[in-house]
Coordinates of C-alpha atoms and ligand atoms in Angstrom, one line a residue:
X18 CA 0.0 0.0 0.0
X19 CA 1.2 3.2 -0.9
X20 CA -0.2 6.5 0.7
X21 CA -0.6 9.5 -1.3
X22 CA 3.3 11.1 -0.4
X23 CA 1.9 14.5 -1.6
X24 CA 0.3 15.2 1.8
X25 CA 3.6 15.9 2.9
X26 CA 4.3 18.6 0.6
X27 CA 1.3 20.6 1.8
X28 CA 2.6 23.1 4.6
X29 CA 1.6 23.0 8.0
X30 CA -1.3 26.2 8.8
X31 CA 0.2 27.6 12.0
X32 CA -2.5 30.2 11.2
X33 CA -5.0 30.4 13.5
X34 CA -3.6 28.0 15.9
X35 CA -0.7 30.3 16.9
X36 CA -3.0 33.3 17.2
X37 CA -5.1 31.0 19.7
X38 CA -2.2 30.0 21.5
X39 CA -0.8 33.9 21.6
X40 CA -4.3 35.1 22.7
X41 CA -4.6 32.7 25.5
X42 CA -1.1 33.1 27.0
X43 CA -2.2 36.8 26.8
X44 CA -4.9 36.6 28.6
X45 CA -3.5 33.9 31.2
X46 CA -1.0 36.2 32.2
X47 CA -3.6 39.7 32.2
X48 CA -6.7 37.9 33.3
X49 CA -8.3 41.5 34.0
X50 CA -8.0 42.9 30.9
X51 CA -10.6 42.1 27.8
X52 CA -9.4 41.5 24.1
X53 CA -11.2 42.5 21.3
X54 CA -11.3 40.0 18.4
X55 CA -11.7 41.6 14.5
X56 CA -9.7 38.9 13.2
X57 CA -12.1 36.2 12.8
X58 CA -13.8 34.9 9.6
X59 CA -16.6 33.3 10.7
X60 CA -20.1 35.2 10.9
X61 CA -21.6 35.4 14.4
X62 CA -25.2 36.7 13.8
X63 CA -27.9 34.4 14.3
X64 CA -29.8 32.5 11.1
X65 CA -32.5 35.3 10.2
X66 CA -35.9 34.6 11.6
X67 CA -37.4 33.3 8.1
X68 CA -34.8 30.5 8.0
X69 CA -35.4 29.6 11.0
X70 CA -39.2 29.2 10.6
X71 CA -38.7 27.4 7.5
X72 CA -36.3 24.8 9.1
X73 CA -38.7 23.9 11.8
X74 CA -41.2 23.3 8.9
X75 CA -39.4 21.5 7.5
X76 CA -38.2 19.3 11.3
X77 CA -42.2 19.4 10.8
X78 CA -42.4 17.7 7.4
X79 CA -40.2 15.2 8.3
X80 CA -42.1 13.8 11.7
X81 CA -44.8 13.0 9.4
X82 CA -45.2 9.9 7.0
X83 CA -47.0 11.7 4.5
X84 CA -44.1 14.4 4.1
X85 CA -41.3 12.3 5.4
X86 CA -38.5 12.5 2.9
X87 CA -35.6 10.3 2.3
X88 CA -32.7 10.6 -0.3
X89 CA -33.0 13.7 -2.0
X90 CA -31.9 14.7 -5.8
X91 CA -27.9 14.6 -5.4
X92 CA -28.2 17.7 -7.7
X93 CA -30.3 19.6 -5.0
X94 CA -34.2 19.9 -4.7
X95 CA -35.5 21.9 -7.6
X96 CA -37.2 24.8 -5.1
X97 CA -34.1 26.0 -4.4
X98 CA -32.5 25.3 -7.5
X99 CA -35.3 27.4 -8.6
X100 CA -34.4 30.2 -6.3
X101 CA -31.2 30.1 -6.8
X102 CA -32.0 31.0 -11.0
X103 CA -34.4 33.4 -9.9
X104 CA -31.7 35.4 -7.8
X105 CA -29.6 35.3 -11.1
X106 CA -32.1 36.6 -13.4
X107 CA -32.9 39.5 -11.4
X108 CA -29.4 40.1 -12.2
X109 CA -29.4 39.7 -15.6
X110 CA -28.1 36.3 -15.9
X111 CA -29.7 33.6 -17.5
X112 CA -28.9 29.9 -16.4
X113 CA -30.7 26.6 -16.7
X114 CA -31.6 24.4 -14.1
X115 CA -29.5 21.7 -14.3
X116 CA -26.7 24.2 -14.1
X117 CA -27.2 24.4 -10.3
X118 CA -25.3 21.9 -8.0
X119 CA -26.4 22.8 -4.6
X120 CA -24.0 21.7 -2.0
X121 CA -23.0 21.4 1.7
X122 CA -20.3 24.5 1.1
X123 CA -17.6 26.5 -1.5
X124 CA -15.0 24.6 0.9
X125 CA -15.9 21.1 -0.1
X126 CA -16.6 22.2 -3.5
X127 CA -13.4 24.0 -4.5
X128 CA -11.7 20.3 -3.4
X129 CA -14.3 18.1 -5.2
X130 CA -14.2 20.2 -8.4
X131 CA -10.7 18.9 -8.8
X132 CA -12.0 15.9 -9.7
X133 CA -12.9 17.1 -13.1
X134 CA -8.9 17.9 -14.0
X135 CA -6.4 15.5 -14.7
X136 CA -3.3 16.1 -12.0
X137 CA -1.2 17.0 -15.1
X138 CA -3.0 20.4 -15.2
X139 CA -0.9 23.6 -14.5
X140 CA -2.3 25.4 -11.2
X141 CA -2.2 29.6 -11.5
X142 CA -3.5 30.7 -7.8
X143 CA -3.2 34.6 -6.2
X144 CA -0.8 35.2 -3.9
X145 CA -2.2 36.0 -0.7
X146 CA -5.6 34.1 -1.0
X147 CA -7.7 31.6 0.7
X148 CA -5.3 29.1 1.2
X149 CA -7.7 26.1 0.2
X150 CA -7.2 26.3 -3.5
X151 CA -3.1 25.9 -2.7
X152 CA -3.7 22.6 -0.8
X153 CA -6.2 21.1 -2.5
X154 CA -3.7 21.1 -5.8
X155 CA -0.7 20.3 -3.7
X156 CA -2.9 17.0 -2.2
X157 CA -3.6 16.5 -5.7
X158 CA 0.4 16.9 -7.1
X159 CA -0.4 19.7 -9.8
X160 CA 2.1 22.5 -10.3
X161 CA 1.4 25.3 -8.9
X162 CA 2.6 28.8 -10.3
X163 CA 1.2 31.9 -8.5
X164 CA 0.1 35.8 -9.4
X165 CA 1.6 38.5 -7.5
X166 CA -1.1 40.5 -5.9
X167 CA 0.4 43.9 -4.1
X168 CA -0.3 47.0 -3.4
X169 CA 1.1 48.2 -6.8
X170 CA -1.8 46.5 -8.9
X171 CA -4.3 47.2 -6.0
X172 CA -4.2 43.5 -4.8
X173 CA -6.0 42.5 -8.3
X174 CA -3.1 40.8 -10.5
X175 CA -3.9 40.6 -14.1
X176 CA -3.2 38.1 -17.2
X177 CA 0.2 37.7 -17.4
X178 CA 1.4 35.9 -21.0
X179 CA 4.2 34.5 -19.1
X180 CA 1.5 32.8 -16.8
X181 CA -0.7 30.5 -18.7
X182 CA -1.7 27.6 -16.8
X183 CA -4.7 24.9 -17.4
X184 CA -6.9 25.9 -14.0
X185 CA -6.8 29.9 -12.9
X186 CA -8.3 30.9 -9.5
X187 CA -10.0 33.9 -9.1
X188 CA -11.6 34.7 -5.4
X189 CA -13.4 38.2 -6.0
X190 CA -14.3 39.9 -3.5
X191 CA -10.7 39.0 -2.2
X192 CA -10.0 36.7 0.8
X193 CA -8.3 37.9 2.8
X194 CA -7.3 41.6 0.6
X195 CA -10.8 42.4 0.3
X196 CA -10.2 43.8 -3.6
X197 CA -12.4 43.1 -6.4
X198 CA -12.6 43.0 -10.1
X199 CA -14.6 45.4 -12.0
X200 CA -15.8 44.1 -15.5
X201 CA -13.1 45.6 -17.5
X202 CA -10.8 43.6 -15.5
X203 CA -12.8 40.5 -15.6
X204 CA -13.6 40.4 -19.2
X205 CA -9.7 40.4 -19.7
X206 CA -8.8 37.5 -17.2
X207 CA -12.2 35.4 -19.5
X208 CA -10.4 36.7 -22.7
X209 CA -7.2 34.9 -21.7
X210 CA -9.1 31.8 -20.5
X211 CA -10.6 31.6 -23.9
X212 CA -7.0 31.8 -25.8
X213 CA -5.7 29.6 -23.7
X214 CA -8.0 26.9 -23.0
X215 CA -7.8 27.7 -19.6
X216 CA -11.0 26.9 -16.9
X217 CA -11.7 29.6 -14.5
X218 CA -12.3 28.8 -10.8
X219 CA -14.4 31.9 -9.8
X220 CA -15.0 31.6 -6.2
X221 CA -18.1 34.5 -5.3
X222 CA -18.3 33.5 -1.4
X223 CA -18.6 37.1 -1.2
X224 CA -20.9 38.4 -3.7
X225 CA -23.1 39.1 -1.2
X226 CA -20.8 42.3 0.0
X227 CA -20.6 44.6 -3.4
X228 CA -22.3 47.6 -3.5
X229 CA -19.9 49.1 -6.5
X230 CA -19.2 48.7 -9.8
X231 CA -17.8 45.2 -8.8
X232 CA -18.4 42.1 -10.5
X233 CA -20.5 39.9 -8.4
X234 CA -20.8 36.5 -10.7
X235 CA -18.5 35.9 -13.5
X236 CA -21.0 34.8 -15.8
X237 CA -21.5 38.8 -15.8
X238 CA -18.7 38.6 -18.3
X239 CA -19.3 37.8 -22.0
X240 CA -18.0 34.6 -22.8
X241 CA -17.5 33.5 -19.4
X242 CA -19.9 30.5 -19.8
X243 CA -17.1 29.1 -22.0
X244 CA -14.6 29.4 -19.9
X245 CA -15.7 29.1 -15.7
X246 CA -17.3 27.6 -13.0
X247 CA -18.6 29.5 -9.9
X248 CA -18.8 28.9 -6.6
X249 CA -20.8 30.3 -4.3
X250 CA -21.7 30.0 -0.7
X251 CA -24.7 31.1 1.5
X252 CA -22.4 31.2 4.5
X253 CA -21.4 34.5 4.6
X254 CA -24.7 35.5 2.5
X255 CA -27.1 34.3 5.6
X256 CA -24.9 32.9 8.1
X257 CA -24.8 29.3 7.0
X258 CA -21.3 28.5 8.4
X259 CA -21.8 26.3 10.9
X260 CA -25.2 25.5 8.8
X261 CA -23.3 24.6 5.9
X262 CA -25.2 25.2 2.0
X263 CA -23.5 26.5 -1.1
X264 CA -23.9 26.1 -4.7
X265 CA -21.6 25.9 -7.8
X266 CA -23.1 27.0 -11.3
X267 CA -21.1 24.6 -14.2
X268 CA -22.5 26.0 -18.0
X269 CA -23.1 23.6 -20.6
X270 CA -20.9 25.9 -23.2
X271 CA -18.3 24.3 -20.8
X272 CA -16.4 21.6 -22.5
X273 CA -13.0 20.9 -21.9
X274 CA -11.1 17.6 -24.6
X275 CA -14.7 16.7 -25.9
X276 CA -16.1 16.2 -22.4
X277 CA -18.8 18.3 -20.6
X278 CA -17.5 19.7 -17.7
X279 CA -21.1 19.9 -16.5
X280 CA -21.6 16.2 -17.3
X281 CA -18.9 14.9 -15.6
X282 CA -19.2 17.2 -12.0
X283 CA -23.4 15.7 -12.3
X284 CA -21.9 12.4 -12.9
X285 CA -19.4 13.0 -10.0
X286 CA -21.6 14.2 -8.2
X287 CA -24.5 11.3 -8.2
X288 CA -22.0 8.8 -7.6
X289 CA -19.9 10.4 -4.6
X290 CA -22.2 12.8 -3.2
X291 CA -25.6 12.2 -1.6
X292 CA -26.6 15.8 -1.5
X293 CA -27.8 18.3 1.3
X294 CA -30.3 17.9 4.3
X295 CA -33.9 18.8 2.8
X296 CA -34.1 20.8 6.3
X297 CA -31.4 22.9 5.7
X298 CA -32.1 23.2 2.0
X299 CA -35.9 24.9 2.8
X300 CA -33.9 27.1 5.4
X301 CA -31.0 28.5 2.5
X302 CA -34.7 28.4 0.0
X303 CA -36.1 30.9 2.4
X304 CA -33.1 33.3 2.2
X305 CA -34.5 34.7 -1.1
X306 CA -38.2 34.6 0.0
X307 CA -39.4 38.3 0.4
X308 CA -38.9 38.4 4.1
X309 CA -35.9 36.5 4.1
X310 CA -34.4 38.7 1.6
X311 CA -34.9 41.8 4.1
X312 CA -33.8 40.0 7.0
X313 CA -30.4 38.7 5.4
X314 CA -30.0 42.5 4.1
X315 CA -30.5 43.7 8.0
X316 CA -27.9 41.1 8.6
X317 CA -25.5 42.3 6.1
X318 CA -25.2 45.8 7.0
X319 CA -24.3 45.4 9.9
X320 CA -21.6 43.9 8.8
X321 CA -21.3 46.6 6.2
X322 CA -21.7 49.5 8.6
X323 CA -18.5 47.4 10.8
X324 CA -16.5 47.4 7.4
X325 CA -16.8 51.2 7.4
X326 CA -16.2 51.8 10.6
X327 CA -13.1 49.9 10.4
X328 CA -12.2 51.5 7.1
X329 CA -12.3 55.2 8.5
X330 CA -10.4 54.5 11.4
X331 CA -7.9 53.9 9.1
X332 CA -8.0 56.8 7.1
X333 CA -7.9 58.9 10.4
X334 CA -4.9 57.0 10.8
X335 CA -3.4 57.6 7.4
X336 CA -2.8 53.7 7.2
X337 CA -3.3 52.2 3.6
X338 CA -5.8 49.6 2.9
X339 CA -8.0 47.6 0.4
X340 CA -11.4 46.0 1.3
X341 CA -13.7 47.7 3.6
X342 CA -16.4 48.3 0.6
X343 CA -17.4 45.2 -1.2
X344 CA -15.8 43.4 1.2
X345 CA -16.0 42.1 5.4
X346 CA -12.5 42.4 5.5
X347 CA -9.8 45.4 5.9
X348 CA -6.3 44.3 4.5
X349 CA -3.7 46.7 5.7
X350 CA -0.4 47.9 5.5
X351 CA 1.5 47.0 8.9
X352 CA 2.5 50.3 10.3
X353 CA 6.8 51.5 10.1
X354 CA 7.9 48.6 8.5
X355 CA 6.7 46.1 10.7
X356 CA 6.0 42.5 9.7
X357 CA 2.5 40.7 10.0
X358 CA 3.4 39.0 13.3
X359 CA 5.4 42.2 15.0
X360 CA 2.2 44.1 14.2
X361 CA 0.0 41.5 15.5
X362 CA 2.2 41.1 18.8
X363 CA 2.2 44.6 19.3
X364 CA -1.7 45.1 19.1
X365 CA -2.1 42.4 21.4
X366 CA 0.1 43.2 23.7
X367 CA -0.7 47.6 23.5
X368 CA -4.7 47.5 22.7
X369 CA -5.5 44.4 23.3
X370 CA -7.0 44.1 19.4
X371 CA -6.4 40.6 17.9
X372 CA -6.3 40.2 13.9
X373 CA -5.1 38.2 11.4
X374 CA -1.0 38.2 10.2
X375 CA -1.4 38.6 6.5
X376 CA 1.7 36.2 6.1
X377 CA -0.5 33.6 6.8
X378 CA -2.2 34.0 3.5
X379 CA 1.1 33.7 1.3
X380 CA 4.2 35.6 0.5
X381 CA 2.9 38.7 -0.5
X382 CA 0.9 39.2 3.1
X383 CA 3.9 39.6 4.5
X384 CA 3.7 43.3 6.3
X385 CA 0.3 43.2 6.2
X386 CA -3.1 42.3 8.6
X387 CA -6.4 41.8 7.8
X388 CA -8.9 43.0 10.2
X389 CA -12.6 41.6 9.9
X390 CA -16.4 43.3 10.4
X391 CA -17.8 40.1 11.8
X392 CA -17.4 41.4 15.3
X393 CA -20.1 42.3 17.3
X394 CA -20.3 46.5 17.3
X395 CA -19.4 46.8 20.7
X396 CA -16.6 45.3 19.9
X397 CA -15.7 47.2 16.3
X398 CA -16.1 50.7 18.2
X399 CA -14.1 49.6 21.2
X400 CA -11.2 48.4 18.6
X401 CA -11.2 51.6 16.7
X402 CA -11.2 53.6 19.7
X403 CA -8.1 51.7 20.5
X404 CA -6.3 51.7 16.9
X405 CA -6.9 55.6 16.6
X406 CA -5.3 56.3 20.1
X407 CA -2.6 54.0 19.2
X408 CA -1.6 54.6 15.8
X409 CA -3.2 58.3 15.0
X410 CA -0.5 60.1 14.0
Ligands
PLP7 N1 -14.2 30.7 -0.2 C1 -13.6 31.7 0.4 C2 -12.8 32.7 -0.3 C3 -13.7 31.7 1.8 O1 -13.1 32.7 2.5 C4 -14.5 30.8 2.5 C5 -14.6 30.8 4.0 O2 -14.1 31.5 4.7 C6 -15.0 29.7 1.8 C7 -14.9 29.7 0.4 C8 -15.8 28.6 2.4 O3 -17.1 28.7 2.4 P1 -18.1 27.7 2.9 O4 -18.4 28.0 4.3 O5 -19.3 27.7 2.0 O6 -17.4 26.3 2.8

């Protein structure tokens, strides 16, 4: 038996467990002092009241023999297939049903995509980003090659001729920069695709945050249904993290060697994938019902109105950053030259403020932090309070 030996190329996150461990030892050793936490990724609203009432329905449904229901369509029940088209056409984009793989997440899908590619493919991934689409590839053994995104192109790297690979990740808005494409930009990444007979992995897990000129879906773009999938999430949409629902849109135009991409990911699909809960698929159905709609928007600006708060504190300091609009997160520069995990130490240990080491998302994060609006606003205002006195010039 051989195991697969290209687990031990993929690096060791120290990530998030060497914030928790710095955190605690902090607060072991200053037990009366309180730290404020813009630094995680994960929402902490509750579900909105619509999904809620349409999950205890649905508990309802299935007490009952008459509504009882067993295996469901691997594809996804075709109500919220349904809904899911409908909250694309009110945006202008046109897709057919069986174009809509609802799932239990983007996570699991940006790994099972894979699937589709044969491990010979060339990998072309941004540099800092989600770091997912790195070791899902690496697991896999595909080369890897990487885009520089800096401050000098605005965190939003563009086609590169000396960069042609078979599989491109795009993640717009940015985790963890917070930038995102504006069509222009788009159509020339979908442009290169095309010449190159490249695929597009468009991850959207933050559509839900552009209020701009930003793209939100990729199949925006002309021509885009020749060259991308999308994958989408209602995690940070509704607050389905620990609920877990997502979706990824494969076009028919797709086909890659004579084969339908979409063929293969429903063929992968039915035979290792027995799709999601029906409960928690009528709860994500009810996030585009009328009152689910407004409740989810309630939700979001909060968040939004966090983002802004975050984002003028930093202007009063003269600090540069990206994100902010469009975007939960804040990516900033680490003040006098100091590197992601100096700045984070010295937050910590001054203000008491815990956020995220950008060098944690790749190379280029190095000497710079992202800071995230999922905290409660307590907690946002208290922050800010502390960054202006510590950092205002
Ligand atoms: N894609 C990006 C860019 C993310 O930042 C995250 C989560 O933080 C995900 C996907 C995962 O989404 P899900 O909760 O649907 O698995």
């Amino acid at each position: 038996m051989k195991p697969n030996y290209h687990y031990q190329d993929v690096a060791e996150t120290y990530l998030f467990s060497n914030i928790a461990k710095k955190v605690s030892a902090y607060v072991a050793e200053h037990p009366d002092k309180n730290v404020f936490r813009l630094g995680i990724g994960d929402v902490t609203l509750p579900l909105a009241p619509a999904v809620i009432k349409a999950m205890h329905e649905a508990v309802d449904e299935m007490s009952k023999k008459e509504t009882f229901k067993g295996y469901g369509p691997e594809q996804g029940y075709a109500f919220l297939r349904e809904s899911i088209q409908a909250y694309y056409a009110r945006r202008g984009i046109q897709l057919a049903l069986d174009e809509i793989f609802v799932s239990d997440g983007a996570k699991s899908d940006c790994g099972n995509i894979l699937d589709l590619f044969d491990t010979d493919n060339s990998v072309l991934v941004p540099d800092p980003v989600y770091p997912v689409y790195v070791d899902t590839n690496v697991m896999a053994g595909r080369k890897i090659s990487y885009m520089q995104a800096t401050a000098e192109n605005g965190f939003l790297p563009m086609p590169d001729e000396s960069l042609k690979a078979d599989i491109i990740y795009i993640c717009s808005p940015n985790n963890p920069t917070g930038a995102s494409y504006n069509k222009t930009q788009l159509k020339a990444w979908v442009d290169f695709a095309i010449q190159n007979d490249s695929v597009i992995l468009y991850d959207a897990a933050y559509e839900c945050f552009v209020e701009t000129d930003a793209v939100r879906s990729i199949f925006e773009i002309e021509g885009a249904r020749n060259c991308a999938i999308e994958l989408c999430s209602f995690s940070k949409t509704a607050g389905f993290t620990g609920t877990r629902c997502g979706y990824t849109i494969v076009p028919c135009e797709l086909v890659r060697g004579g084969m339908s991409l979409r063929k293969m990911w429903l063929r992968r699909q039915t035979t290792k994938f027995n799709g999601v809960s029906y409960i928690v698929q009528k709860g994500a159905a009810a996030v585009f019902s009328e009152e689910g709609e407004k409740q989810i928007k309630e939700n979001l600006a909060y968040y939004k109105e966090n983002a802004k708060l975050i984002a003028n504190c930093m202007d009063e300091c003269g600090i540069a950053y990206t994100g902010g609009k469009n975007s939960p997160y804040i990516w900033l520069q680490c003040p006098s030259g100091m590197t992601s995990w100096e700045f984070f130490d010295y937050l910590l240990n001054e203000i008491q403020v815990v956020g995220t080491p950008g060098s944690g998302f790749g190379k280029n994060g190095e000497g710079f932090f992202r800071l995230t609006s999922f905290g409660s606003r307590e907690t946002t205002l208290e922050a800010c309070d502390r960054l202006k006195k510590l950092l205002k010039k």
